């Protein structure tokens, strides 16, 4: 084993080189890890590459980390010179071992700014670090910074081509296929990275709040994308019923969809294909290009659209509570599920309030909130019937298929919608659980839920 | 037992394992703050090397005014606050250029009122707290746009009364501590829905008596502090079972080596040692100095600085949930 300072020096430099060579040899490395191995083996590098997995033998880390760490700090204090290539190698070794070393990420930000690094490379390094340290706050923070750079480059590129084609509208440019393809790819890659980290560490706050950030910055107003996220997350949360962050993400999606759909007609699904009014300085949206033949322009009046959007919201909430009920019954005693129910029902309650308020202000005859205290007929659908929810179509709309206004034909034809969630149905659900379940925790959560809707929702009416 | 905890902290500083030291150097300044504060709470601050620490802090201040975790690291608001807290313990803020530090903090405020953690622009309600706490300790709160800062923090409030790191983010006990602490320092606690938030915070108590930071997470001494301090700030500390929490915290001590771990049986560290001892202080332990729930520093230091962060008083007739009007919920929702 290396002991003297010079020996350590030689050893470490070789290991740093081995790591950077491994990445050159295999650009598809997808996971890093430490191989438990207390002793060095002669004539063998401690860097092991097996298929797409990069391993570092544990014995060398106690030499490697302090060495690269101190090298970088000396550079930072201008006491030791390192060229760009050496900086790239040292910081990546360092960050794979200790990804919360903020200053090392900052060095890479500077390298990126001067063009010595490309954003993709840093996103890749972060992704690898997250395979071993899925919570690492500094890795997520650096990712957001890099993504901001990517977004700025996109909007700069959009501006340039706007100058070249003076007549073109900026909104058209934002849809320029090449740019939006790249952005869509980046967006999907981010979702994958978040999902991977969420699987590696339960209720991973940093991964999920990053995912929300990405949607807020890269998919703003993209209803289609939010819909897709909601349906693709359905399976995931069903397999992770304790993951409060995963369920919070669904609440975020629901709230965004609810807000977007309430702003009809300007931001409705149908109008997504009209020229957007977004200023050219804002990052281009990766817009979907599906034509919506049903509902463009004059065909759909504002009122009609509003009604369809209301129906969509109703279906979203109905399905969410159905999902929640199923999971609560299949997995008794999970606080996360009951907490999700509070959030969803509360969101629904608020949306209904807003609608009521809106309708009474506009005297909208078709959409008057003409309900008893428990029932909602306010979604403005002439077709609403008082059928049992069990028999209606939403039950068939299972799994991945979510309601969307493509169903407008069906809605126009007057197919019954599900019964809207109501206090009565919630009280019914709770007493069902209290009567039938013998799980102590489940009963406690059910009682707390009842108390919660009693005080927070019912008293506030 | 307190002597053992003090021995543990005193020894921790002199331990010099190259590898361990390197791994955590990026947060050194906060590490020193944890160690010194817990020593002070136990009345053992004189055992630490005051001059060495003050010189270290002076060396960590950068040209821009910001302070870094250690020498050669980049400045950051997190470590700027830790450094100021340490200097307040030692009554030595003159060891740094205070005007420059104030300029640094001021420069990190964004148009929407939020604060970036450093020049690279990451936004988080934690940084709003750091900025407000640092400026309050320096008596320079007027340097920033407080109204805007408050507006941003409130925009991170969720329907459950809690707060997340950014608008739309999940409620989290650590973020709640930062946000209620921030609202206390800015005198805006009336904007908190104390009943709803108190409810959420109380639900963090588990059968073991320990508190967790979010639903279905494990109990943890540090989260116990954040939840307990938040409850104290909003005047609801009597809503949890204090005796059970005390039992849980005491079970996290290592009776042989001293120090506290996150949970019974785990390895102790200075971070959890501070929050264990501070938690016991908030629960009324008479052997420990009273701790200020907002700044996590001894109350006698607050008195010297003439700082009285606002706390909601639970003797006042509080608005009960039963009386909660719909309008309030709408306000919450518009921030959610
Ligand atoms: Zn902890």
Coordinates of C-alpha atoms in Angstrom, one line a residue, chain A residues 30-416:
Chain A
X30 CA -25.1 4.5 -15.8
X31 CA -24.2 3.8 -12.2
X32 CA -21.4 4.3 -9.8
X33 CA -20.6 2.5 -6.6
X34 CA -17.9 1.6 -4.0
X35 CA -16.6 -2.0 -4.0
X36 CA -15.8 -3.1 -0.4
X37 CA -12.2 -4.1 -0.5
X38 CA -9.9 -3.2 2.4
X39 CA -6.6 -4.0 0.8
X40 CA -5.0 -3.0 -2.5
X41 CA -4.3 -5.7 -4.9
X42 CA -1.0 -5.4 -6.7
X43 CA -0.9 -4.5 -10.4
X44 CA -4.6 -3.8 -10.5
X45 CA -6.3 -0.5 -10.8
X46 CA -8.9 0.2 -8.1
X47 CA -11.2 1.4 -10.8
X48 CA -13.4 -1.4 -12.1
X49 CA -15.7 -1.2 -15.1
X50 CA -18.3 -4.0 -15.4
X51 CA -20.7 -3.5 -18.2
X52 CA -22.1 0.0 -17.6
X53 CA -21.2 0.1 -13.9
X54 CA -18.2 2.0 -12.6
X55 CA -16.8 0.8 -9.3
X56 CA -14.1 2.2 -7.0
X57 CA -12.4 -0.2 -4.6
X58 CA -12.9 1.2 -1.1
X59 CA -9.3 1.1 0.0
X60 CA -8.2 3.8 -2.3
X61 CA -10.9 6.4 -1.4
X62 CA -9.2 7.5 1.8
X63 CA -6.2 8.5 -0.3
X64 CA -8.1 9.7 -3.3
X65 CA -10.6 12.0 -1.7
X66 CA -8.3 14.2 0.5
X67 CA -5.9 14.5 -2.4
X68 CA -8.3 15.7 -5.0
X69 CA -10.1 17.8 -2.4
X70 CA -6.9 19.7 -1.4
X71 CA -5.8 20.1 -4.9
X72 CA -8.9 21.9 -5.9
X73 CA -8.9 24.1 -2.8
X74 CA -5.3 25.1 -3.5
X75 CA -6.3 26.0 -7.0
X76 CA -9.2 28.0 -5.6
X77 CA -6.8 29.9 -3.4
X78 CA -4.6 30.5 -6.5
X79 CA -1.8 28.6 -4.9
X80 CA -1.7 25.9 -7.4
X81 CA -2.3 26.0 -11.1
X82 CA -4.5 23.4 -12.9
X83 CA -5.4 23.5 -16.6
X84 CA -8.9 23.0 -17.8
X85 CA -8.6 19.4 -18.6
X86 CA -7.2 18.6 -15.2
X87 CA -10.0 20.7 -13.5
X88 CA -12.6 18.7 -15.4
X89 CA -11.0 15.4 -14.3
X90 CA -10.5 16.4 -10.7
X91 CA -13.9 17.9 -10.2
X92 CA -15.7 14.9 -11.6
X93 CA -13.7 12.5 -9.4
X94 CA -14.3 14.7 -6.4
X95 CA -18.0 15.0 -7.0
X96 CA -18.6 11.4 -7.6
X97 CA -17.1 10.8 -4.2
X98 CA -18.6 13.8 -2.4
X99 CA -21.3 15.4 -4.4
X100 CA -22.2 18.0 -1.8
X101 CA -18.9 19.8 -2.2
X102 CA -20.5 23.0 -3.5
X103 CA -17.3 24.7 -4.5
X104 CA -16.4 21.9 -6.9
X105 CA -19.8 22.3 -8.7
X106 CA -19.1 26.0 -8.9
X107 CA -15.7 25.4 -10.6
X108 CA -17.7 23.4 -13.2
X109 CA -20.1 26.2 -13.6
X110 CA -17.2 28.5 -14.5
X111 CA -15.9 25.9 -16.9
X112 CA -19.3 25.7 -18.5
X113 CA -19.5 29.5 -18.8
X114 CA -16.1 29.7 -20.6
X115 CA -17.1 26.8 -22.9
X116 CA -14.7 24.2 -21.6
X117 CA -17.7 22.0 -20.7
X118 CA -21.0 21.4 -22.3
X119 CA -24.2 21.3 -20.3
X120 CA -25.0 17.7 -21.3
X121 CA -21.8 16.5 -19.7
X122 CA -22.7 18.1 -16.4
X123 CA -26.2 16.8 -16.5
X124 CA -24.7 13.4 -17.0
X125 CA -22.2 13.7 -14.2
X126 CA -25.0 14.8 -11.8
X127 CA -27.1 11.9 -12.9
X128 CA -24.3 9.5 -12.1
X129 CA -23.7 11.1 -8.7
X130 CA -27.4 10.7 -7.9
X131 CA -27.2 6.9 -8.5
X132 CA -25.1 6.7 -5.3
X133 CA -26.4 9.9 -3.5
X134 CA -30.0 10.3 -4.6
X135 CA -30.7 13.1 -2.1
X136 CA -27.6 15.2 -2.6
X137 CA -28.9 18.8 -2.4
X138 CA -26.0 20.3 -4.2
X139 CA -26.3 18.0 -7.1
X140 CA -29.9 19.0 -7.6
X141 CA -29.1 22.6 -7.2
X142 CA -26.3 22.4 -9.8
X143 CA -28.7 20.6 -12.2
X144 CA -31.2 23.5 -12.0
X145 CA -28.4 25.9 -12.8
X146 CA -27.4 23.9 -15.8
X147 CA -30.9 23.6 -17.0
X148 CA -31.3 27.4 -16.7
X149 CA -28.3 27.7 -19.0
X150 CA -29.9 25.3 -21.5
X151 CA -33.1 27.3 -21.4
X152 CA -31.3 30.5 -22.0
X153 CA -29.4 29.1 -24.9
X154 CA -32.7 28.0 -26.4
X155 CA -34.3 31.3 -26.1
X156 CA -31.2 33.0 -27.4
X157 CA -31.3 30.7 -30.4
X158 CA -35.0 31.5 -30.9
X159 CA -34.2 35.2 -30.8
X160 CA -31.4 34.9 -33.4
X161 CA -33.6 33.0 -35.9
X162 CA -36.3 35.6 -35.3
X163 CA -34.0 38.3 -36.4
X164 CA -33.2 36.3 -39.5
X165 CA -36.8 35.8 -40.4
X166 CA -38.1 39.1 -39.4
X167 CA -41.7 38.4 -40.3
X168 CA -42.1 35.2 -38.4
X169 CA -43.9 35.5 -35.1
X170 CA -42.0 34.6 -32.0
X171 CA -44.6 32.1 -31.1
X172 CA -44.1 30.2 -34.3
X173 CA -40.4 30.1 -33.5
X174 CA -41.0 28.6 -30.2
X175 CA -42.6 25.8 -32.0
X176 CA -39.7 25.4 -34.3
X177 CA -39.5 21.6 -34.5
X178 CA -35.8 21.3 -33.9
X179 CA -35.6 23.5 -30.8
X180 CA -38.7 22.1 -29.2
X181 CA -37.5 18.5 -30.0
X182 CA -34.3 19.1 -28.1
X183 CA -36.1 20.7 -25.2
X184 CA -38.7 17.9 -25.1
X185 CA -35.8 15.4 -25.0
X186 CA -34.2 17.3 -22.1
X187 CA -37.5 17.4 -20.3
X188 CA -38.1 13.7 -20.6
X189 CA -34.5 13.0 -19.5
X190 CA -35.1 15.1 -16.4
X191 CA -38.3 13.1 -15.6
X192 CA -36.2 9.9 -15.9
X193 CA -33.5 11.2 -13.6
X194 CA -36.1 12.3 -11.0
X195 CA -37.9 9.0 -11.2
X196 CA -34.7 7.0 -10.7
X197 CA -33.7 9.1 -7.6
X198 CA -37.3 8.7 -6.3
X199 CA -37.0 5.0 -6.5
X200 CA -33.6 4.9 -4.8
X201 CA -34.7 6.9 -1.8
X202 CA -38.3 7.1 -0.4
X203 CA -40.0 10.4 -0.1
X204 CA -37.0 12.1 -1.7
X205 CA -37.9 15.7 -1.2
X206 CA -35.1 17.1 -3.4
X207 CA -35.9 14.8 -6.3
X208 CA -39.6 15.7 -6.2
X209 CA -39.2 19.4 -5.7
X210 CA -36.8 19.4 -8.6
X211 CA -39.4 17.7 -10.7
X212 CA -41.9 20.4 -9.8
X213 CA -39.3 23.1 -10.6
X214 CA -38.7 21.5 -14.0
X215 CA -42.4 21.5 -14.9
X216 CA -42.7 25.1 -13.7
X217 CA -39.8 26.2 -15.9
X218 CA -39.9 23.9 -18.9
X219 CA -43.5 22.8 -19.3
X220 CA -45.5 25.8 -18.1
X221 CA -49.0 25.8 -19.5
X222 CA -48.5 22.5 -21.3
X223 CA -51.7 20.8 -20.3
X224 CA -50.9 17.7 -22.4
X225 CA -47.7 17.2 -20.5
X226 CA -49.3 17.6 -17.1
X227 CA -52.0 15.1 -18.1
X228 CA -49.3 12.6 -19.2
X229 CA -47.4 13.0 -16.0
X230 CA -50.6 12.4 -14.0
X231 CA -51.4 9.2 -15.8
X232 CA -47.8 7.9 -15.9
X233 CA -47.4 8.5 -12.1
X234 CA -50.5 6.5 -11.3
X235 CA -48.8 3.2 -11.4
X236 CA -45.7 4.6 -9.5
X237 CA -47.7 5.9 -6.6
X238 CA -49.7 2.7 -6.4
X239 CA -46.5 0.8 -5.8
X240 CA -45.2 3.5 -3.3
X241 CA -48.1 4.1 -1.0
X242 CA -45.9 5.5 1.7
X243 CA -44.2 8.1 -0.5
X244 CA -45.6 11.4 0.6
X245 CA -43.6 13.3 -1.9
X246 CA -44.9 11.3 -4.8
X247 CA -48.4 12.0 -3.8
X248 CA -47.7 15.6 -3.3
X249 CA -46.5 15.7 -6.9
X250 CA -49.9 14.4 -7.9
X251 CA -51.5 17.2 -5.9
X252 CA -49.3 19.7 -7.7
X253 CA -50.3 18.3 -11.1
X254 CA -54.0 18.3 -10.2
X255 CA -53.8 21.9 -9.0
X256 CA -52.0 23.0 -12.1
X257 CA -54.5 21.3 -14.3
X258 CA -57.4 22.7 -12.4
X259 CA -56.0 26.2 -12.6
X260 CA -55.2 25.9 -16.3
X261 CA -58.6 24.4 -17.1
X262 CA -60.4 27.1 -15.1
X263 CA -58.8 29.8 -17.1
X264 CA -60.9 28.8 -20.2
X265 CA -61.0 29.7 -22.9
X266 CA -57.6 31.4 -23.3
X267 CA -55.5 28.6 -21.9
X268 CA -57.7 25.7 -22.6
X269 CA -56.6 22.5 -24.2
X270 CA -58.1 23.5 -27.5
X271 CA -56.4 26.8 -27.7
X272 CA -53.0 25.4 -27.2
X273 CA -52.5 25.3 -30.9
X274 CA -53.3 28.9 -31.4
X275 CA -50.4 31.3 -31.5
X276 CA -49.3 31.9 -28.0
X277 CA -49.0 35.4 -26.6
X278 CA -45.9 34.5 -24.5
X279 CA -43.2 37.1 -24.8
X280 CA -40.3 35.9 -26.9
X281 CA -37.9 36.2 -23.9
X282 CA -39.6 33.5 -22.1
X283 CA -38.3 30.0 -22.7
X284 CA -40.0 28.2 -25.5
X285 CA -42.6 25.6 -24.5
X286 CA -42.1 22.2 -25.8
X287 CA -45.6 22.2 -27.2
X288 CA -47.4 19.2 -28.4
X289 CA -48.5 19.3 -32.0
X290 CA -51.6 17.3 -32.0
X291 CA -54.3 19.0 -33.9
X292 CA -57.5 19.2 -32.1
X293 CA -60.0 19.1 -34.9
X294 CA -63.0 19.1 -32.6
X295 CA -62.7 22.3 -30.8
X296 CA -60.8 25.0 -32.7
X297 CA -61.8 28.5 -33.3
X298 CA -65.3 29.4 -33.6
X299 CA -66.6 25.9 -33.3
X300 CA -66.2 25.9 -29.6
X301 CA -67.6 28.9 -27.9
X302 CA -66.1 30.1 -24.7
X303 CA -69.0 28.8 -22.7
X304 CA -68.9 25.4 -24.3
X305 CA -65.2 25.2 -23.7
X306 CA -65.6 26.1 -20.1
X307 CA -68.2 23.4 -19.6
X308 CA -66.0 20.8 -21.2
X309 CA -63.1 21.9 -19.0
X310 CA -65.3 21.7 -16.0
X311 CA -66.3 18.2 -17.0
X312 CA -62.6 17.3 -17.3
X313 CA -61.9 18.7 -13.9
X314 CA -64.7 16.8 -12.4
X315 CA -63.5 13.6 -14.0
X316 CA -59.9 14.2 -12.8
X317 CA -61.1 14.6 -9.2
X318 CA -63.5 11.7 -9.4
X319 CA -60.7 9.4 -10.6
X320 CA -58.2 10.7 -8.1
X321 CA -60.6 10.0 -5.2
X322 CA -61.4 6.6 -6.6
X323 CA -57.7 5.8 -6.8
X324 CA -57.2 7.0 -3.3
X325 CA -60.2 4.9 -2.0
X326 CA -58.8 1.8 -3.7
X327 CA -55.4 2.3 -2.3
X328 CA -56.7 3.1 1.2
X329 CA -58.7 -0.1 1.1
X330 CA -55.9 -2.2 -0.3
X331 CA -53.1 -0.8 1.9
X332 CA -54.7 0.0 5.3
X333 CA -52.9 2.2 7.8
X334 CA -50.9 4.5 5.5
X335 CA -50.9 8.1 6.7
X336 CA -49.7 9.3 3.2
X337 CA -52.9 8.1 1.6
X338 CA -55.1 9.8 4.1
X339 CA -53.1 13.0 3.8
X340 CA -53.5 12.8 0.0
X341 CA -57.2 12.5 0.4
X342 CA -57.3 15.7 2.4
X343 CA -55.4 17.5 -0.2
X344 CA -57.5 16.2 -3.1
X345 CA -60.8 16.8 -1.5
X346 CA -59.8 20.2 -0.4
X347 CA -58.7 21.2 -3.9
X348 CA -62.0 19.9 -5.2
X349 CA -63.9 21.8 -2.6
X350 CA -62.1 25.0 -3.5
X351 CA -62.6 24.5 -7.2
X352 CA -66.3 24.0 -6.6
X353 CA -66.5 27.2 -4.5
X354 CA -64.8 29.2 -7.3
X355 CA -67.2 27.8 -9.8
X356 CA -70.2 28.6 -7.7
X357 CA -68.8 32.1 -7.2
X358 CA -68.2 32.5 -11.0
X359 CA -71.6 31.3 -11.9
X360 CA -73.5 33.4 -9.5
X361 CA -71.6 36.5 -10.7
X362 CA -72.3 35.8 -14.4
X363 CA -75.8 34.5 -14.0
X364 CA -74.7 31.7 -16.2
X365 CA -78.0 29.9 -16.6
X366 CA -76.6 26.6 -17.7
X367 CA -74.0 26.4 -15.0
X368 CA -75.9 27.6 -12.0
X369 CA -74.9 25.9 -8.8
X370 CA -78.2 24.5 -8.1
X371 CA -77.4 22.0 -5.5
X372 CA -78.4 20.9 -2.2
X373 CA -75.6 21.0 0.3
X374 CA -74.2 17.7 -0.9
X375 CA -74.6 17.5 -4.6
X376 CA -72.9 19.4 -7.3
X377 CA -74.6 20.0 -10.6
X378 CA -72.5 23.1 -11.3
X379 CA -70.2 21.7 -13.8
X380 CA -72.7 23.0 -16.4
X381 CA -73.5 19.7 -18.0
X382 CA -77.0 19.2 -19.1
X383 CA -76.3 15.6 -19.0
X384 CA -75.7 15.1 -15.4
X385 CA -77.9 12.4 -14.0
X386 CA -78.2 11.2 -10.4
X387 CA -77.0 7.7 -11.2
X388 CA -74.8 5.7 -8.9
X389 CA -71.2 6.4 -9.5
X390 CA -70.5 2.7 -9.7
X391 CA -72.3 2.4 -12.9
X392 CA -70.9 5.2 -14.9
X393 CA -68.2 5.4 -17.4
X394 CA -65.4 6.8 -15.4
X395 CA -65.1 3.5 -13.8
X396 CA -64.1 2.1 -17.1
X397 CA -61.7 4.9 -17.7
X398 CA -59.2 3.0 -15.7
X399 CA -55.4 3.1 -15.4
X400 CA -53.6 5.2 -17.8
X401 CA -56.4 6.8 -19.7
X402 CA -57.4 10.1 -18.3
X403 CA -60.2 12.3 -19.3
X404 CA -59.4 14.9 -21.8
X405 CA -61.4 17.1 -24.0
X406 CA -61.0 14.8 -26.9
X407 CA -63.9 13.1 -25.3
X408 CA -66.0 16.2 -26.1
X409 CA -68.1 14.3 -28.5
X410 CA -69.1 11.9 -25.8
X411 CA -69.8 14.7 -23.5
X412 CA -71.9 16.6 -26.1
X413 CA -73.9 13.5 -26.7
X414 CA -74.8 13.6 -23.0
X415 CA -73.2 10.6 -21.6
X416 CA -73.6 10.7 -17.8

